[in-house]
Short mmCIF file of C-alpha atoms and ligand atoms in Angstrom, two decimals:
data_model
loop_
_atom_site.label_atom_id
_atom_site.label_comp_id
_atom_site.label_asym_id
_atom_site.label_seq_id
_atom_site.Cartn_x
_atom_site.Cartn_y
_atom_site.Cartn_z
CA UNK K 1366 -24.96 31.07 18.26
CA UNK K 1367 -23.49 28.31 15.81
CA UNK K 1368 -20.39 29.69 16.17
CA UNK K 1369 -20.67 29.51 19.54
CA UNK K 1370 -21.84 26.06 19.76
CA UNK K 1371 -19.71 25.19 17.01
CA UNK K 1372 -16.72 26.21 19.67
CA UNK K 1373 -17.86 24.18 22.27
CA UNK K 1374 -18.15 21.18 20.24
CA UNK K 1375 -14.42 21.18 18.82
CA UNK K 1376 -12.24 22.57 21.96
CA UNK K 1377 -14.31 21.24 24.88
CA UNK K 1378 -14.45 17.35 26.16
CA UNK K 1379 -18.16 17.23 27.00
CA UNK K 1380 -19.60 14.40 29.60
CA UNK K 1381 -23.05 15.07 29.17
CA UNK K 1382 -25.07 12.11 27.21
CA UNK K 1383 -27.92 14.32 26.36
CA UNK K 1384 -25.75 16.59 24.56
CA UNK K 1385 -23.54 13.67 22.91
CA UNK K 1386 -24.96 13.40 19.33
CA UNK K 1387 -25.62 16.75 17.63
CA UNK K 1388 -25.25 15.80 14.06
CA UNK K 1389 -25.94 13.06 12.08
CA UNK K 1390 -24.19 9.80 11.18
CA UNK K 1391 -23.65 8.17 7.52
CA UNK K 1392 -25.08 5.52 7.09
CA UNK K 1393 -23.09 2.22 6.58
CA UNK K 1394 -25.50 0.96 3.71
CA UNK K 1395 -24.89 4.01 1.96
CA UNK K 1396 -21.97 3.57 -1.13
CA UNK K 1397 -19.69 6.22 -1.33
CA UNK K 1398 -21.44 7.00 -4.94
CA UNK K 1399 -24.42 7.38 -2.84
CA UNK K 1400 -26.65 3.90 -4.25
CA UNK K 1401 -28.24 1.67 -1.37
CA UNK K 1402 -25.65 -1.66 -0.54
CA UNK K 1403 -27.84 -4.25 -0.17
CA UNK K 1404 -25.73 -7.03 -1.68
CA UNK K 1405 -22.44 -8.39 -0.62
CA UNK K 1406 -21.24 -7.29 -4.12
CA UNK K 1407 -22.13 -4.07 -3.82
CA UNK K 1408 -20.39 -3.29 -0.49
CA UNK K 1409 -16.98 -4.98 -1.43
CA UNK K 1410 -17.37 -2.88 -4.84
CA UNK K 1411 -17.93 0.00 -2.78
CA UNK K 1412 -14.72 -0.97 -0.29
CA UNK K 1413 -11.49 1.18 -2.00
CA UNK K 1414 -13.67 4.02 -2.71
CA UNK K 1415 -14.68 3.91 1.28
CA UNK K 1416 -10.99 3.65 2.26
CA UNK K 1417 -9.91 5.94 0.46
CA UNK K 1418 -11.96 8.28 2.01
CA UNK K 1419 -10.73 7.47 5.33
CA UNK K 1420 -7.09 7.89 3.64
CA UNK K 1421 -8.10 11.17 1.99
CA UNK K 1422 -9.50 12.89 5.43
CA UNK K 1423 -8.80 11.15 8.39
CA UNK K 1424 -5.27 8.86 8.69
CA UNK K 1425 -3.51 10.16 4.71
CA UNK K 1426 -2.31 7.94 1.97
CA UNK K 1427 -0.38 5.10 2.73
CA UNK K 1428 3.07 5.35 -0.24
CA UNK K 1429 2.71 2.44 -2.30
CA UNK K 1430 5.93 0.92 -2.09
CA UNK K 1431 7.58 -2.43 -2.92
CA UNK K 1432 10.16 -2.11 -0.44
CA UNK K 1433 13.13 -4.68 -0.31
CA UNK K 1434 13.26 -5.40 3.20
CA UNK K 1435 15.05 -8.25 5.00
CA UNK K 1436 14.44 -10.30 8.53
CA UNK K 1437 17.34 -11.15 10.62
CA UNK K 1438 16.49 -14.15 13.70
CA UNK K 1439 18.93 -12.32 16.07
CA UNK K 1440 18.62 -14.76 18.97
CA UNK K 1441 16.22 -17.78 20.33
CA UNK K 1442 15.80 -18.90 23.67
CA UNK K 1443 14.22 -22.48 23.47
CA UNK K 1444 13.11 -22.41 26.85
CA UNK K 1445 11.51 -18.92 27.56
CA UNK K 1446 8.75 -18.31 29.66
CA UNK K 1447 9.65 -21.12 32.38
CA UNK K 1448 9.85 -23.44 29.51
CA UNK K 1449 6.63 -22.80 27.76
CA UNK K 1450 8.04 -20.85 24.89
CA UNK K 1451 10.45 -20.22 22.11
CA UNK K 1452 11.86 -16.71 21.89
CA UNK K 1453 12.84 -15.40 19.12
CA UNK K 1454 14.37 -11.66 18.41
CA UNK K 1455 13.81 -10.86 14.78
CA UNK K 1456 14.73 -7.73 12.76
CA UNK K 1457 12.82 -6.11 9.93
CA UNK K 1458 15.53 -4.32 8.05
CA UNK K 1459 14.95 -2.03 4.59
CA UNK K 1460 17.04 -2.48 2.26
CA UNK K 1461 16.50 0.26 -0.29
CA UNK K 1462 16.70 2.51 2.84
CA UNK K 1463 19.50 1.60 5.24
CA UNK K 1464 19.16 4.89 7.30
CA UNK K 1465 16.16 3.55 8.80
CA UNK K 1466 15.71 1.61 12.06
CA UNK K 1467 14.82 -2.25 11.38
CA UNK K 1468 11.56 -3.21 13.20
CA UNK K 1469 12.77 -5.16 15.92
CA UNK K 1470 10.45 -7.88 16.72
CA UNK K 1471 10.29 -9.76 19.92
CA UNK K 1472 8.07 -13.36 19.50
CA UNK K 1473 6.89 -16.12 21.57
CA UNK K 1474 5.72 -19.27 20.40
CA UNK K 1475 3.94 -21.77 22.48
CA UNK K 1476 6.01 -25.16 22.17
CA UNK K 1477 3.54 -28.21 21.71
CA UNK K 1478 0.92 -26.61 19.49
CA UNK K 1479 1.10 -27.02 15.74
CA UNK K 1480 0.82 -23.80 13.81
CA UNK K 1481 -0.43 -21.68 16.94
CA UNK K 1482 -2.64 -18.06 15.67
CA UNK K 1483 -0.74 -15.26 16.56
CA UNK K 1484 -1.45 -11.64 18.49
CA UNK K 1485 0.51 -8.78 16.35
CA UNK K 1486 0.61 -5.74 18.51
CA UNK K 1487 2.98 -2.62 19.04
CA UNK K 1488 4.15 -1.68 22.32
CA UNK K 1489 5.26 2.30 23.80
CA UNK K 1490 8.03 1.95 25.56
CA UNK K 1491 10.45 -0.93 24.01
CA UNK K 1492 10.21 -4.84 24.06
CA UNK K 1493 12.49 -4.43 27.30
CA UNK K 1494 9.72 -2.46 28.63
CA UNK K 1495 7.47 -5.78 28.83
CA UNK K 1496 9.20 -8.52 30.71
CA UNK K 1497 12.74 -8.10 32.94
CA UNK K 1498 15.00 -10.58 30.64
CA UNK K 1499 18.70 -9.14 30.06
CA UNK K 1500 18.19 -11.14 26.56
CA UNK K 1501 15.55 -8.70 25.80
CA UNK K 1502 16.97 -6.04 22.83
CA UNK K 1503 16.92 -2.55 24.59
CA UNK K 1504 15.76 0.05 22.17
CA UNK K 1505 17.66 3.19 21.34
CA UNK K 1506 15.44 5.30 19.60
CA UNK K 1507 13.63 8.12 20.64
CA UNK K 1508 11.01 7.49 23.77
CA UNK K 1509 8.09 9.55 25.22
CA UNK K 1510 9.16 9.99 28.73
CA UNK K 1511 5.83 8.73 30.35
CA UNK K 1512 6.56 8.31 33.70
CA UNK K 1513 8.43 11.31 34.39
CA UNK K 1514 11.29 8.97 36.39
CA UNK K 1515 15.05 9.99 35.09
CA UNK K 1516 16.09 6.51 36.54
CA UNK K 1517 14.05 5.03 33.49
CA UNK K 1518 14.25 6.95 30.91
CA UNK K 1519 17.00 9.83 29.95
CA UNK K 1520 17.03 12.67 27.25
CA UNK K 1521 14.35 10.48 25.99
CA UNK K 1522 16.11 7.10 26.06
CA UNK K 1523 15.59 4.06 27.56
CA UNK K 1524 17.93 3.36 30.74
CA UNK K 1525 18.74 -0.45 31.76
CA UNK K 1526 16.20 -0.10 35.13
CA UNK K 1527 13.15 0.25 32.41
CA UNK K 1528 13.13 -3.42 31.66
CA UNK K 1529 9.95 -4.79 32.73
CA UNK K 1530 8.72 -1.46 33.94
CA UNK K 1531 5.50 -1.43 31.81
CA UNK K 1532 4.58 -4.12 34.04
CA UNK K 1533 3.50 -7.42 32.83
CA UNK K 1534 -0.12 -7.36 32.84
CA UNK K 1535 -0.06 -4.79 29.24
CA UNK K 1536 1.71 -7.86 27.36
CA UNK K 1537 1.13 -11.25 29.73
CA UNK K 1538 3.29 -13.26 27.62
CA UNK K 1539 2.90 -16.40 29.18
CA UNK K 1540 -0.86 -16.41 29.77
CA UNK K 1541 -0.76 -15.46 25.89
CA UNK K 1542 1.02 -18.77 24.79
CA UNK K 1543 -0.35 -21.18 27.60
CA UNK K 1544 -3.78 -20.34 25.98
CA UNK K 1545 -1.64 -21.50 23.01
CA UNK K 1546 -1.08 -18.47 20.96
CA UNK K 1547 1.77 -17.12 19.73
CA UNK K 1548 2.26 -13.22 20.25
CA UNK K 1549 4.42 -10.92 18.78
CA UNK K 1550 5.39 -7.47 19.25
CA UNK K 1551 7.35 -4.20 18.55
CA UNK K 1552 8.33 -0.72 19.82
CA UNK K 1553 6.84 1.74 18.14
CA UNK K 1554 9.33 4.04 17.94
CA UNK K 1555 10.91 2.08 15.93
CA UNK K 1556 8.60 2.56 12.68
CA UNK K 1557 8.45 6.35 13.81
CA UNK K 1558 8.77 8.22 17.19
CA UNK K 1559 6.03 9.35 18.93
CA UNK K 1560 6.64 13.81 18.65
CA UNK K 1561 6.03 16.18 16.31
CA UNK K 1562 9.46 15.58 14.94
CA UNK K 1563 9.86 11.47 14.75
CA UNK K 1564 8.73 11.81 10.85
CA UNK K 1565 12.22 12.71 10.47
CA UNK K 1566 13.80 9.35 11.31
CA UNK K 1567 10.55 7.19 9.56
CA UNK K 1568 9.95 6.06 6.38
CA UNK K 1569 7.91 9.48 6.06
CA UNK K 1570 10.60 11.44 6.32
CA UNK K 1571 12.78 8.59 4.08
CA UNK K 1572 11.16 9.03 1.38
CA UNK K 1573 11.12 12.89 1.14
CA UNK K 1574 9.01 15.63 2.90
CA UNK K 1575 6.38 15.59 0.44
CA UNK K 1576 5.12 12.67 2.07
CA UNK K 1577 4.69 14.33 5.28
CA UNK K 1578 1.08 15.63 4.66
CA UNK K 1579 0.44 13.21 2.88
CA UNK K 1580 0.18 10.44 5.85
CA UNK K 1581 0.81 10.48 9.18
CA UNK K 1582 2.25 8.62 12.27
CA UNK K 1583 -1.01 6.63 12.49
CA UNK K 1584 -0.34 5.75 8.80
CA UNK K 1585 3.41 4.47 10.18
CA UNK K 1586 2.44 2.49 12.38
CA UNK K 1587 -0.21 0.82 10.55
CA UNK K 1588 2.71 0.34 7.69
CA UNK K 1589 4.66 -1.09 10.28
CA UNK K 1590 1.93 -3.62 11.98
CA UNK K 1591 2.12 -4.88 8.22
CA UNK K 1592 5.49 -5.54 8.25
CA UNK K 1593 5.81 -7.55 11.08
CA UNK K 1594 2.89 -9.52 9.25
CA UNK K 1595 5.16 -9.97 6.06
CA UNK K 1596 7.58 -11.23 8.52
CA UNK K 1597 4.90 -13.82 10.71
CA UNK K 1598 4.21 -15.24 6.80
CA UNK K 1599 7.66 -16.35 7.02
CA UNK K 1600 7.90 -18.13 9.70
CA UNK K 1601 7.08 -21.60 9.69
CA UNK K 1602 6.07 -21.74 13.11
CA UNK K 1603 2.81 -19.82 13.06
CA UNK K 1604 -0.19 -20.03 11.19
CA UNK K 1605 0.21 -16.05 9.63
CA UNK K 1606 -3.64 -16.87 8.30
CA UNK K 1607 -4.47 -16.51 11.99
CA UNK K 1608 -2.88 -13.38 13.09
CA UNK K 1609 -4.79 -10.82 15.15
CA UNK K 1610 -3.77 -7.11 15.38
CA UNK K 1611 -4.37 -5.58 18.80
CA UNK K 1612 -3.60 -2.17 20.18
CA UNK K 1613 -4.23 -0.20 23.27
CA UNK K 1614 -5.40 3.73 22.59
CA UNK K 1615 -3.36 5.25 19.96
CA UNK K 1616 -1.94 2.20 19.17
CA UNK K 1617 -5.20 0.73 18.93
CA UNK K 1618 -5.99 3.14 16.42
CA UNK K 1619 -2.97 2.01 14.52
CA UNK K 1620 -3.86 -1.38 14.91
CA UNK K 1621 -7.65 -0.67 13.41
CA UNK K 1622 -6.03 1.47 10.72
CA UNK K 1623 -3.61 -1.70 9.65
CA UNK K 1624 -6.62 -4.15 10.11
CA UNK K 1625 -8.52 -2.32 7.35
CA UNK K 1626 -5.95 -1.59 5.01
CA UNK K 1627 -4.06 -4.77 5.32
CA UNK K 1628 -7.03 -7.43 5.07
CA UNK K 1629 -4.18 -10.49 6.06
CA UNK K 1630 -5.07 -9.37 9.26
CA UNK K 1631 -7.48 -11.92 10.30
CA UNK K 1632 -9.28 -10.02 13.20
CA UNK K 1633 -8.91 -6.81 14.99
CA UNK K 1634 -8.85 -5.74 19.17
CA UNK K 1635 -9.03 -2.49 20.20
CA UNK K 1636 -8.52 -1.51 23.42
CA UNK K 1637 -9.62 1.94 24.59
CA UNK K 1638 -8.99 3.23 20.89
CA UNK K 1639 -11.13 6.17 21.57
CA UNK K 1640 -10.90 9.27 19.22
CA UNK K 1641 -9.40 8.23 15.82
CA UNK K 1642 -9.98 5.01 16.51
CA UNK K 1643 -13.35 2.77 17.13
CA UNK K 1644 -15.05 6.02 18.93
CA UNK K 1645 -17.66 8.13 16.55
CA UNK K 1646 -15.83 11.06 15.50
CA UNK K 1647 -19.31 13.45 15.56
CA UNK K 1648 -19.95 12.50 19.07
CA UNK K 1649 -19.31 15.51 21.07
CA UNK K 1650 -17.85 13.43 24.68
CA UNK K 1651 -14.77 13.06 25.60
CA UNK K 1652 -12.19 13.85 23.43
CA UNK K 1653 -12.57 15.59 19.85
CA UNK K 1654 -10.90 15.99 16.76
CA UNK K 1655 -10.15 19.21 16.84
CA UNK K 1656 -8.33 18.08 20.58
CA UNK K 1657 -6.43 15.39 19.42
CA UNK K 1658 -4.86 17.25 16.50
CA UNK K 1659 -3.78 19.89 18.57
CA UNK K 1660 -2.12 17.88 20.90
CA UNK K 1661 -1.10 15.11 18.52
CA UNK K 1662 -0.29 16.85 15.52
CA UNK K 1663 1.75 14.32 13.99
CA UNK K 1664 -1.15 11.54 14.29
CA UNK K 1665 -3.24 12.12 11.09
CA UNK K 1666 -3.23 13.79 7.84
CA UNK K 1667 -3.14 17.46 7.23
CA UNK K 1668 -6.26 17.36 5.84
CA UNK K 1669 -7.87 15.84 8.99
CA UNK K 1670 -7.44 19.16 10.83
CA UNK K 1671 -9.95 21.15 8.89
CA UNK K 1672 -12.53 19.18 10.53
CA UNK K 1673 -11.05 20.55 14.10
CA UNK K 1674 -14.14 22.92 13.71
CA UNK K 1675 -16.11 21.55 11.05
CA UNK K 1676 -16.98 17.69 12.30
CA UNK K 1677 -20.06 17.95 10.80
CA UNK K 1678 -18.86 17.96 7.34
CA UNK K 1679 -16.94 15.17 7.79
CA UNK K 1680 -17.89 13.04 4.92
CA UNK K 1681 -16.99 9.64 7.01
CA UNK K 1682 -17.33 8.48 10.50
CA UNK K 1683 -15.63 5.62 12.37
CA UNK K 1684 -18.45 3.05 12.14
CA UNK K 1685 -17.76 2.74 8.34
CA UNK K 1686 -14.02 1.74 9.17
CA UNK K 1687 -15.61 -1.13 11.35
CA UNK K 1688 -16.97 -1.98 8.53
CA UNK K 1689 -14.15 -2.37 6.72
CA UNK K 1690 -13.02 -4.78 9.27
CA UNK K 1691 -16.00 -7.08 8.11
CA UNK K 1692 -16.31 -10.01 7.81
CA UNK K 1693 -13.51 -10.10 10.66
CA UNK K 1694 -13.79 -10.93 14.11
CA UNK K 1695 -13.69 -7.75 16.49
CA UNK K 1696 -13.89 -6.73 19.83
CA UNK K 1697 -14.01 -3.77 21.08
CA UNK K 1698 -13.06 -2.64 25.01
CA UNK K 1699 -13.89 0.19 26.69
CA UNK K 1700 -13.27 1.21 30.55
CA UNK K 1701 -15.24 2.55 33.11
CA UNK K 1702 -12.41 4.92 34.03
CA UNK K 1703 -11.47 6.29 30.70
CA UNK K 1704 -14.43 8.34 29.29
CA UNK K 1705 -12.06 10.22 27.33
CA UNK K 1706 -12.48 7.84 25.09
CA UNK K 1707 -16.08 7.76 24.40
CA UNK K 1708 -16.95 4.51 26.00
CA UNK K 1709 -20.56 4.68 24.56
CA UNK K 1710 -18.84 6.38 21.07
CA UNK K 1711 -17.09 2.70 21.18
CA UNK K 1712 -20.15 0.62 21.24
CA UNK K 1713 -22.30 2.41 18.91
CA UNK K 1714 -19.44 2.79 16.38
CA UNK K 1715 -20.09 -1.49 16.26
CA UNK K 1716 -23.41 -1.14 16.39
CA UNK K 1717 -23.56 0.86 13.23
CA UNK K 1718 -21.02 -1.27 11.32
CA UNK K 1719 -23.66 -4.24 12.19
CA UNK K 1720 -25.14 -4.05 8.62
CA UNK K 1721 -22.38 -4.88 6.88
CA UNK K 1722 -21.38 -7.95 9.08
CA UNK K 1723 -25.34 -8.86 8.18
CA UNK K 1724 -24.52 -8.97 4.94
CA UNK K 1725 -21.98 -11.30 5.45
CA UNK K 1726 -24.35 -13.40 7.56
CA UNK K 1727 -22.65 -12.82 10.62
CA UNK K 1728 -24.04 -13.31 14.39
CA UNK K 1729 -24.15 -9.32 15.77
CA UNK K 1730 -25.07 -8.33 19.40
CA UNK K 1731 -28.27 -8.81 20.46
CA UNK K 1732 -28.08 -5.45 22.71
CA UNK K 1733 -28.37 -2.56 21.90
CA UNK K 1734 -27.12 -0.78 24.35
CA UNK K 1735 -23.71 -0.74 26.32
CA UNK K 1736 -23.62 -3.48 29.09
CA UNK K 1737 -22.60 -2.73 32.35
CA UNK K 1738 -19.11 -2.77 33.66
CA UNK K 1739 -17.31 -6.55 33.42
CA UNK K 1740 -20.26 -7.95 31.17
CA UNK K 1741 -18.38 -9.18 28.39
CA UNK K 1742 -21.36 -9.46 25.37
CA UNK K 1743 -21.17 -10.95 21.99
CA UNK K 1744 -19.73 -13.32 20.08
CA UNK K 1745 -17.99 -13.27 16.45
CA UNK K 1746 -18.19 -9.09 17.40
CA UNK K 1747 -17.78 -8.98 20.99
CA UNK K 1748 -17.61 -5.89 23.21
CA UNK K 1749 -17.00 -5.17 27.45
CA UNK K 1750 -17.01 -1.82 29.69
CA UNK K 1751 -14.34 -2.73 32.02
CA UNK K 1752 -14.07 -1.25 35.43
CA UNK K 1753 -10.83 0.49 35.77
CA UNK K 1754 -8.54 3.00 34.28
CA UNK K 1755 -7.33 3.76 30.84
CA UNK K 1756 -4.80 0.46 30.63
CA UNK K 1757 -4.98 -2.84 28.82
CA UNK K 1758 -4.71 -5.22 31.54
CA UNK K 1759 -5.05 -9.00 32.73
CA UNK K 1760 -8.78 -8.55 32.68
CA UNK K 1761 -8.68 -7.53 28.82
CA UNK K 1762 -6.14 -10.48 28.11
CA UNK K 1763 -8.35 -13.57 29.60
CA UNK K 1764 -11.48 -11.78 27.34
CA UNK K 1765 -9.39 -11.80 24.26
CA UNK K 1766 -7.89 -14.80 24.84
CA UNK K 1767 -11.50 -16.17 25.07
CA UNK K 1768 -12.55 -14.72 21.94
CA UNK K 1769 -9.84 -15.53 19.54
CA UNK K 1770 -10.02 -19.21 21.23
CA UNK K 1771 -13.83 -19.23 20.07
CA UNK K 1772 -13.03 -17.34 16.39
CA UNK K 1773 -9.90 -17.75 15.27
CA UNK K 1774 -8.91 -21.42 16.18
C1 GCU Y 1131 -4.02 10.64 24.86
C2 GCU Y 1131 -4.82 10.89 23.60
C3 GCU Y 1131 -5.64 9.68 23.20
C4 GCU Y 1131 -4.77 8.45 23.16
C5 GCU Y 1131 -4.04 8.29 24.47
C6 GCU Y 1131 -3.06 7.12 24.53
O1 GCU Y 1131 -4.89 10.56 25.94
O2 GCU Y 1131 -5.63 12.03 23.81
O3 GCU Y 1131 -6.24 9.88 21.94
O4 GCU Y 1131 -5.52 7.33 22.84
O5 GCU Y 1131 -3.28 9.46 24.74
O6 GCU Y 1131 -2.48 6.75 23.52
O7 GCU Y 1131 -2.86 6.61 25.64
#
């Protein structure tokens, strides 16, 4: 009969609350070494061992590496953005390893404000992808062909109709930096492919294959996010104290990944993360572990896949990597039409991180249970249930903007 149930758990995407929760969670005020945290001390003693653990079983080791790397302004536009912006196009290129792709960065930065925060997030499909401009660097690495439309994307490659075919609404650059941020952002694919295979080309196959199981393309990506940080610190434009990572689903679990590793990261927004990202990992709803790294095998670390059938002995859950966000701002989104991704596994992965931003003396939600749909709640940790698909959209963008208005400026 465990077996059995144990089965159903990992393989199946369950939608039934009253079967959501059959095993425990740790609990947040519980040190790795097992002692009661009731002190601020305590917890931030307590924070590497944590992390590690998360390294150890869920996202691998990030290489530490002091990696010569160089940025290269490839062209500005001072009037972008019917005026309201300066463009720039900057590359992140490694010098110790010239085989691999420079991070190419595309940036807006509000003219008029002095030292404007900044939104750091990756993109899927190319910085073409996000706004028809011919001045826009086409990408031509490897691409997930998404939309199944030849005309777009070829043997895996971007074609000249794809700019501006993600749409605007996923990256509204000028409702970004008329609220007066800055924003930038990067293909992914060009810190490491998204297939089975894209190691290859990244730093994770760069360094040599005994990395590979080591870390995965989660683990990139987060590396990446931080790179395009070293490269914000640089740029006398923006306020790099202020800089906000944000990521839609798997991206948003790269984004949460890089928040709590790279703690320059001065607030977090994840958007639909679900599984391997904000969602509780022991929550049986929606999508599982075991169902992620079969389909994503490349995400995580190796090590992550003997929980596939064996959540429960998971020694972490995803609550205690909120935590590591703390004292940070965060918000976390969910949508009505994506239950895949454990909308409720969202909200009570913040709710259980709440003792640690206690500690800190920070305002937490006063509900305790998910609002309804378009009820934005919260304040320094904020939360909504959007109606709507699986998408980060206009809606999600005028909440954000809100929040990082009230906490970061
Ligand atoms: C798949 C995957 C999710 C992921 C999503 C996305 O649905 O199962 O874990 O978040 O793709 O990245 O859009």
């Amino acid at each position: 009969l465990v077996l059995i149930s144990n089965l159903c758990f990992s393989q199946i995407a369950n939608y039934d609350e009253s079967k959501a929760s059959p095993y425990p969670f740790p609990d947040v005020l519980t040190g790795v070494d097992g002692k009661k945290i009731i002190t601020i001390k305590q917890w931030e003693a307590n924070r590497w061992a944590l992390l590690n653990l998360f390294a150890e079983n869920v996202y691998g080791t990030t290489p530490k590496l002091a990696l010569k790397q160089h940025f290269v302004i490839n062209k500005t536009q001072i009037d972008a953005l019917n005026g309201k912006a300066i463009q720039k196009q900057v590359s992140v290129f490694f010098d110790d390893y010239p085989q691999l792709s420079p991070i190419n960065i595309l940036l807006y930065v509000p003219k008029g404000v002095e030292n404007p925060p900044i939104f750091i997030g990756l993109n899927f499909e190319g910085n073409h992808s996000l706004i028809a401009d011919t001045a826009i660097y086409m990408t031509k690495n490897w691409m997930i062909d998404f939309r199944k439309d030849s005309t777009i994307i070829k043997n895996n490659r971007a074609l000249e109709a794809s700019r501006g075919a993600a749409g605007i609404e996923t990256w509204p650059f000028e409702k970004i930096v008329s609220a007066g941020f800055a924003v930038a952002t990067a293909y992914c694919g060009d810190i490491e492919p998204d297939y089975s295979e894209g190691w290859k080309t990244s730093l994770r196959g760069v360094i040599g294959n005994r990395e590979v199981n080591t870390w995965g393309a989660m683990g990139a990506w987060a590396w990446g996010l931080s790179r395009i940080l070293d490269y914000v610190e640089t740029d006398k434009d923006i306020d790099s104290k202020k800089a906000i990572v944000v990521g839609h689903s798997r991206l948003g679990k790269a984004a949460f990944w890089a928040a709590a590793q790279d703690t320059r990261f001065a607030a977090y927004i994840s958007n639909e993360s679900g599984e391997g990202g904000v969602a509780l990992s022991k929550r049986w709803y929606g999508e599982t572990v075991e169902i992620i790294n079969k389909n994503f095998p490349h995400w995580f670390s190796e090590k992550f896949k003997f929980y596939n059938n064996n959540v429960a002995s998971l020694p972490i859950d995803q609550h205690q990597l909120v935590a590591l966000i703390a004292p940070r701002p965060i918000y976390v989104s969910s949508a009505e039409g994506d239950q895949w991704s454990d909308p409720t596994g969202e909200f009570l992965s913040i709710k259980k991180a709440e003792p640690i931003y206690q500690l800190y003396h920070r305002k937490t939600l006063a509900e305790s249970a998910r609002p309804p749909v378009n009820q934005p709640i919260g304040s320094y940790i904020r939360y909504h249930y959007r109606s709507g698909k699986h998408y980060m959209n206009l809606y999600d963008w005028e909440q954000y903007l809100k929040f990082a208005a009230e906490v970061i400026r």
